[in-house]
Short mmCIF file of C-alpha atoms in Angstrom, two decimals:
data_model
loop_
_atom_site.label_atom_id
_atom_site.label_comp_id
_atom_site.label_asym_id
_atom_site.label_seq_id
_atom_site.Cartn_x
_atom_site.Cartn_y
_atom_site.Cartn_z
CA MET U 8 -68.35 -42.01 -33.25
CA ASN U 9 -70.45 -41.51 -30.09
CA GLN U 10 -68.77 -44.54 -28.52
CA SER U 11 -65.28 -43.14 -29.07
CA ARG U 12 -66.30 -39.77 -27.59
CA GLU U 13 -67.83 -41.52 -24.62
CA GLY U 14 -64.66 -43.61 -24.16
CA LEU U 15 -62.48 -40.49 -24.36
CA ARG U 16 -64.70 -38.72 -21.84
CA GLU U 17 -64.41 -41.65 -19.41
CA TRP U 18 -60.61 -41.61 -19.75
CA LEU U 19 -60.48 -37.87 -19.12
CA GLU U 20 -62.72 -38.24 -16.06
CA MET U 21 -60.48 -40.99 -14.66
CA ILE U 22 -57.36 -38.90 -15.26
CA LEU U 23 -58.96 -35.87 -13.59
CA ILE U 24 -60.02 -37.97 -10.58
CA ALA U 25 -56.50 -39.43 -10.31
CA ILE U 26 -54.96 -35.94 -10.39
CA LEU U 27 -57.40 -34.65 -7.76
CA LEU U 28 -56.67 -37.64 -5.52
CA ALA U 29 -52.92 -37.09 -5.89
CA VAL U 30 -53.29 -33.40 -4.98
CA VAL U 31 -55.42 -34.21 -1.91
CA ILE U 32 -53.01 -36.94 -0.77
CA LYS U 33 -49.95 -34.68 -1.17
CA ALA U 34 -51.63 -31.66 0.42
CA PHE U 35 -53.24 -33.32 3.43
CA LEU U 36 -52.07 -36.90 3.96
CA TYR U 37 -48.58 -37.82 2.75
CA ASP U 38 -45.57 -36.28 1.06
CA LEU U 39 -42.26 -37.51 -0.34
CA ILE U 40 -39.13 -35.70 0.84
CA LEU U 41 -35.42 -35.91 0.14
CA VAL U 42 -32.94 -36.02 3.04
CA ASP U 43 -30.41 -33.27 2.39
CA GLY U 44 -27.33 -33.54 4.60
CA ASN U 45 -25.97 -35.78 7.34
CA SER U 46 -27.46 -34.28 10.51
CA MET U 47 -29.60 -37.39 11.12
CA MET U 48 -26.90 -40.03 10.59
CA PRO U 49 -26.88 -42.94 11.21
CA THR U 50 -30.70 -43.07 11.25
CA LEU U 51 -31.10 -41.20 7.94
CA VAL U 52 -28.42 -40.44 5.37
CA ASP U 53 -28.02 -37.84 2.66
CA SER U 54 -30.12 -38.47 -0.50
CA GLU U 55 -32.55 -40.95 1.07
CA ARG U 56 -36.20 -40.39 0.20
CA LEU U 57 -38.88 -40.63 2.86
CA ILE U 58 -42.63 -40.78 3.01
CA VAL U 59 -43.89 -38.21 5.48
CA SER U 60 -47.26 -38.56 7.16
CA LYS U 61 -49.03 -35.23 7.49
CA ILE U 62 -52.16 -36.81 8.92
CA ASP U 63 -50.40 -38.04 12.10
CA TYR U 64 -50.04 -34.48 13.37
CA LEU U 65 -53.60 -33.58 12.43
CA ILE U 66 -54.68 -36.29 14.87
CA HIS U 67 -52.13 -35.68 17.66
CA SER U 68 -49.12 -33.52 18.51
CA PRO U 69 -45.53 -34.64 17.89
CA LYS U 70 -44.24 -37.19 20.40
CA GLN U 71 -40.80 -37.73 21.87
CA GLY U 72 -38.77 -39.90 19.53
CA ASP U 73 -40.65 -38.93 16.35
CA ILE U 74 -38.59 -37.81 13.40
CA ALA U 75 -40.32 -34.61 12.40
CA ILE U 76 -40.13 -32.43 9.31
CA PHE U 77 -40.63 -28.74 10.06
CA ARG U 78 -40.15 -25.30 8.56
CA TYR U 79 -36.89 -23.61 9.59
CA PRO U 80 -38.09 -20.65 11.72
CA HIS U 81 -35.78 -18.06 10.08
CA GLU U 82 -36.39 -19.23 6.50
CA PRO U 83 -39.81 -20.94 6.35
CA LYS U 84 -39.28 -22.12 2.76
CA ILE U 85 -36.53 -24.46 4.04
CA ASN U 86 -37.48 -27.75 5.68
CA PHE U 87 -35.47 -29.37 8.47
CA ILE U 88 -35.68 -32.96 9.66
CA LYS U 89 -34.79 -33.75 13.28
CA ARG U 90 -35.76 -36.01 16.15
CA VAL U 91 -38.25 -34.71 18.72
CA ILE U 92 -36.52 -34.93 22.10
CA ALA U 93 -38.82 -32.89 24.32
CA ILE U 94 -42.38 -31.58 24.10
CA SER U 95 -44.32 -28.78 25.81
CA GLY U 96 -43.76 -28.76 29.58
CA ASP U 97 -40.68 -31.03 29.51
CA THR U 98 -37.40 -29.88 31.03
CA ILE U 99 -34.37 -30.26 28.75
CA GLU U 100 -30.68 -29.88 29.53
CA ILE U 101 -27.42 -30.94 27.89
CA LYS U 102 -24.39 -31.13 30.16
CA ASP U 103 -21.11 -33.00 29.94
CA GLY U 104 -22.10 -34.42 26.56
CA GLU U 105 -25.33 -36.00 27.79
CA VAL U 106 -29.00 -35.11 27.39
CA TRP U 107 -31.17 -34.83 30.49
CA LEU U 108 -34.93 -34.97 29.99
CA ASN U 109 -37.08 -34.08 33.00
CA ASP U 110 -33.96 -34.46 35.21
CA VAL U 111 -33.37 -38.05 34.05
CA LEU U 112 -30.36 -39.08 31.95
CA PHE U 113 -31.71 -39.73 28.50
CA LYS U 114 -30.54 -42.96 26.83
CA GLU U 115 -30.12 -42.64 23.06
CA PRO U 116 -28.84 -45.83 21.40
CA TYR U 117 -28.75 -44.15 17.96
CA ILE U 118 -26.11 -41.58 19.03
CA LYS U 119 -22.58 -42.53 17.96
CA GLU U 120 -20.58 -39.89 19.89
CA LYS U 121 -20.93 -37.61 22.90
CA THR U 122 -22.61 -34.28 22.28
CA ILE U 123 -20.19 -31.37 22.21
CA GLY U 124 -21.34 -28.32 24.17
CA ASP U 125 -23.92 -27.69 26.83
CA PHE U 126 -27.49 -26.42 26.76
CA ALA U 127 -28.73 -24.72 29.92
CA LYS U 128 -31.70 -26.32 31.65
CA ARG U 129 -34.98 -24.96 30.26
CA VAL U 130 -38.65 -25.81 30.15
CA VAL U 131 -40.05 -26.36 26.66
CA PRO U 132 -42.68 -23.62 26.14
CA GLU U 133 -46.31 -24.42 25.42
CA ASN U 134 -47.10 -25.46 21.82
CA THR U 135 -43.42 -26.00 20.95
CA ILE U 136 -40.98 -28.91 20.68
CA PHE U 137 -37.24 -29.29 21.22
CA VAL U 138 -35.45 -31.15 18.41
CA LEU U 139 -31.95 -32.55 17.91
CA GLY U 140 -30.22 -34.23 15.00
CA ASP U 141 -28.99 -37.77 15.61
CA ASN U 142 -25.57 -36.68 14.36
CA ARG U 143 -25.38 -34.13 17.19
CA ASN U 144 -22.01 -32.64 16.43
CA ASN U 145 -23.00 -31.93 12.82
CA SER U 146 -26.56 -30.71 13.30
CA LYS U 147 -28.20 -27.31 13.40
CA ASP U 148 -31.08 -27.87 15.81
CA SER U 149 -32.90 -26.47 18.86
CA ARG U 150 -29.60 -25.81 20.65
CA PHE U 151 -29.00 -22.95 18.23
CA GLU U 152 -30.71 -19.59 18.75
CA ASP U 153 -31.90 -19.27 15.14
CA VAL U 154 -33.66 -22.64 15.38
CA GLY U 155 -34.67 -22.74 19.04
CA PHE U 156 -37.93 -24.26 20.22
CA ILE U 157 -40.05 -25.16 17.20
CA PRO U 158 -43.69 -24.02 17.19
CA VAL U 159 -45.91 -27.08 16.65
CA SER U 160 -47.63 -25.10 13.87
CA TYR U 161 -44.30 -25.22 11.92
CA VAL U 162 -44.24 -29.03 11.97
CA LYS U 163 -45.26 -30.44 8.59
CA GLY U 164 -45.21 -34.14 9.30
CA LYS U 165 -43.62 -37.28 10.67
CA ALA U 166 -41.15 -39.43 8.73
CA VAL U 167 -42.68 -42.90 8.50
CA ILE U 168 -41.00 -44.90 5.71
CA LYS U 169 -37.64 -44.85 3.89
CA VAL U 170 -38.38 -45.56 0.23
CA TRP U 171 -35.13 -44.80 -1.57
CA PRO U 172 -32.70 -46.26 -2.25
CA ILE U 173 -34.78 -49.39 -2.71
CA LYS U 174 -32.34 -51.57 -0.74
CA ASN U 175 -33.05 -49.39 2.33
CA ILE U 176 -36.87 -49.55 2.24
CA SER U 177 -38.01 -49.75 5.84
CA LYS U 178 -40.45 -48.37 8.34
CA ILE U 179 -39.06 -45.58 10.53
CA GLU U 180 -39.75 -46.64 14.08
CA ASN U 181 -40.03 -44.40 17.10
CA VAL U 182 -37.19 -45.68 19.29
CA TRP U 183 -38.95 -44.90 22.57
#
Protein backbone atom coordinates (compact mmCIF):
# COMPACT_ATOMS: atom_id res chain seq x y z
CA MET A 1 0.00 0.00 0.00
CA ASN A 2 2.84 2.41 0.88
CA GLN A 3 4.50 1.65 -2.45
CA SER A 4 1.39 2.56 -4.43
CA ARG A 5 1.00 5.84 -2.49
CA GLU A 6 4.64 6.63 -3.07
CA GLY A 7 4.26 5.87 -6.80
CA LEU A 8 1.17 8.08 -7.02
CA ARG A 9 2.98 10.88 -5.20
CA GLU A 10 5.90 10.67 -7.66
CA TRP A 11 3.49 10.84 -10.61
CA LEU A 12 1.73 13.87 -9.14
CA GLU A 13 5.06 15.59 -8.52
CA MET A 14 6.15 14.96 -12.12
CA ILE A 15 2.83 16.28 -13.46
CA LEU A 16 3.08 19.39 -11.27
CA ILE A 17 6.67 20.02 -12.41
CA ALA A 18 5.63 19.59 -16.06
CA ILE A 19 2.76 22.07 -15.63
CA LEU A 20 5.03 24.60 -13.90
CA LEU A 21 7.63 24.26 -16.67
CA ALA A 22 4.94 24.75 -19.34
CA VAL A 23 3.67 27.89 -17.58
CA VAL A 24 7.18 29.34 -17.26
CA ILE A 25 8.00 28.55 -20.90
CA LYS A 26 4.76 30.12 -22.17
CA ALA A 27 5.01 33.16 -19.90
CA PHE A 28 8.67 34.04 -20.39
CA LEU A 29 10.30 32.10 -23.22
CA TYR A 30 8.08 30.95 -26.09
CA ASP A 31 4.48 31.09 -27.24
CA LEU A 32 2.42 29.58 -30.05
CA ILE A 33 0.33 31.99 -32.12
CA LEU A 34 -2.10 31.73 -35.01
CA VAL A 35 -1.71 34.00 -38.04
CA ASP A 36 -5.08 35.67 -38.57
CA GLY A 37 -5.36 37.40 -41.94
CA ASN A 38 -3.25 38.00 -45.03
CA SER A 39 -1.31 41.16 -44.17
CA MET A 40 2.01 39.27 -44.11
CA MET A 41 1.60 37.35 -47.39
CA PRO A 42 3.58 35.83 -49.01
CA THR A 43 5.86 35.37 -45.97
CA LEU A 44 3.06 34.21 -43.65
CA VAL A 45 -0.45 33.14 -44.60
CA ASP A 46 -3.76 32.99 -42.79
CA SER A 47 -4.11 30.06 -40.33
CA GLU A 48 -0.39 29.26 -40.06
CA ARG A 49 0.86 28.63 -36.53
CA LEU A 50 4.13 30.12 -35.36
CA ILE A 51 6.46 29.73 -32.43
CA VAL A 52 7.25 33.15 -31.00
CA SER A 53 10.39 33.78 -28.99
CA LYS A 54 9.76 36.11 -26.08
CA ILE A 55 13.30 35.74 -24.77
CA ASP A 56 14.88 37.38 -27.85
CA TYR A 57 13.47 40.77 -26.86
CA LEU A 58 14.45 40.34 -23.22
CA ILE A 59 18.04 40.14 -24.46
CA HIS A 60 17.93 42.84 -27.17
CA SER A 61 15.52 45.24 -28.87
CA PRO A 62 13.70 44.40 -32.11
CA LYS A 63 15.89 44.61 -35.22
CA GLN A 64 15.11 45.66 -38.76
CA GLY A 65 13.73 42.69 -40.67
CA ASP A 66 12.36 40.86 -37.62
CA ILE A 67 8.77 39.70 -37.77
CA ALA A 68 7.39 40.98 -34.50
CA ILE A 69 4.21 40.26 -32.58
CA PHE A 70 2.90 43.26 -30.67
CA ARG A 71 -0.18 44.57 -28.92
CA TYR A 72 -2.36 46.81 -31.10
CA PRO A 73 -2.04 50.24 -29.42
CA HIS A 74 -5.78 51.06 -29.52
CA GLU A 75 -6.95 47.61 -28.39
CA PRO A 76 -4.13 45.98 -26.37
CA LYS A 77 -5.95 42.64 -26.17
CA ILE A 78 -5.46 42.25 -29.95
CA ASN A 79 -2.10 41.09 -31.29
CA PHE A 80 -0.67 42.21 -34.63
CA ILE A 81 2.16 40.60 -36.57
CA LYS A 82 4.27 42.77 -38.88
CA ARG A 83 7.81 43.21 -40.13
CA VAL A 84 10.07 45.70 -38.34
CA ILE A 85 11.24 48.18 -40.98
CA ALA A 86 12.77 50.94 -38.88
CA ILE A 87 13.96 51.30 -35.29
CA SER A 88 14.55 54.26 -32.95
CA GLY A 89 16.49 57.05 -34.66
CA ASP A 90 15.94 55.78 -38.22
CA THR A 91 14.34 58.00 -40.85
CA ILE A 92 11.44 56.40 -42.72
CA GLU A 93 9.58 57.60 -45.81
CA ILE A 94 7.31 56.03 -48.41
CA LYS A 95 7.05 57.85 -51.73
CA ASP A 96 6.07 56.76 -55.21
CA GLY A 97 5.39 53.24 -53.95
CA GLU A 98 8.85 52.71 -52.49
CA VAL A 99 10.22 52.66 -48.95
CA TRP A 100 13.19 54.87 -48.09
CA LEU A 101 15.11 54.02 -44.94
CA ASN A 102 17.67 56.59 -43.77
CA ASP A 103 17.43 58.25 -47.22
CA VAL A 104 18.38 55.02 -49.03
CA LEU A 105 15.95 53.11 -51.26
CA PHE A 106 15.01 50.03 -49.32
CA LYS A 107 15.11 46.74 -51.26
CA GLU A 108 12.42 44.27 -50.19
CA PRO A 109 12.46 41.02 -52.20
CA TYR A 110 9.39 39.69 -50.32
CA ILE A 111 7.10 42.49 -51.59
CA LYS A 112 4.96 41.43 -54.57
CA GLU A 113 3.51 44.83 -55.57
CA LYS A 114 4.27 48.53 -55.21
CA THR A 115 3.02 50.18 -52.04
CA ILE A 116 -0.03 52.37 -52.59
CA GLY A 117 0.12 55.75 -50.86
CA ASP A 118 2.86 57.84 -49.35
CA PHE A 119 4.17 58.28 -45.82
CA ALA A 120 5.85 61.60 -45.06
CA LYS A 121 9.47 61.46 -43.98
CA ARG A 122 9.76 61.04 -40.21
CA VAL A 123 12.27 60.00 -37.59
CA VAL A 124 11.27 56.96 -35.55
CA PRO A 125 10.95 58.18 -31.93
CA GLU A 126 13.04 56.74 -29.12
CA ASN A 127 11.89 53.34 -27.77
CA THR A 128 9.55 52.72 -30.73
CA ILE A 129 9.60 50.79 -34.01
CA PHE A 130 8.00 51.31 -37.42
CA VAL A 131 6.31 48.19 -38.82
CA LEU A 132 4.77 47.24 -42.16
CA GLY A 133 2.95 44.16 -43.40
CA ASP A 134 4.58 42.32 -46.29
CA ASN A 135 1.26 42.51 -48.13
CA ARG A 136 1.45 46.32 -48.02
CA ASN A 137 -1.77 47.13 -49.79
CA ASN A 138 -3.78 44.89 -47.44
CA SER A 139 -2.12 45.71 -44.13
CA LYS A 140 -3.00 47.94 -41.20
CA ASP A 141 0.42 49.00 -39.93
CA SER A 142 2.52 51.98 -38.81
CA ARG A 143 1.35 54.06 -41.77
CA PHE A 144 -2.05 54.33 -40.08
CA GLU A 145 -2.61 56.82 -37.26
CA ASP A 146 -4.29 54.30 -34.94
CA VAL A 147 -1.26 51.99 -35.19
CA GLY A 148 1.58 54.47 -35.64
CA PHE A 149 5.00 53.95 -34.12
CA ILE A 150 4.90 50.93 -31.82
CA PRO A 151 6.35 51.32 -28.31
CA VAL A 152 8.99 48.62 -27.79
CA SER A 153 7.20 47.78 -24.52
CA TYR A 154 4.18 46.62 -26.62
CA VAL A 155 6.29 44.08 -28.51
CA LYS A 156 5.60 40.56 -27.22
CA GLY A 157 8.06 38.55 -29.27
CA LYS A 158 9.71 37.57 -32.51
CA ALA A 159 8.31 34.95 -34.90
CA VAL A 160 10.98 32.26 -35.24
CA ILE A 161 9.43 29.05 -36.63
CA LYS A 162 6.39 28.11 -38.73
CA VAL A 163 4.99 24.90 -37.24
CA TRP A 164 1.62 24.45 -38.92
CA PRO A 165 0.62 23.21 -41.36
CA ILE A 166 3.28 20.53 -41.01
CA LYS A 167 4.27 20.73 -44.69
CA ASN A 168 5.33 24.36 -44.10
CA ILE A 169 7.55 23.79 -41.04
CA SER A 170 10.48 26.14 -41.42
CA LYS A 171 12.63 28.64 -39.60
CA ILE A 172 11.61 32.27 -40.14
CA GLU A 173 14.74 34.05 -41.27
CA ASN A 174 15.48 37.74 -40.98
CA VAL A 175 15.89 38.74 -44.63
CA TRP A 176 18.44 41.47 -43.92
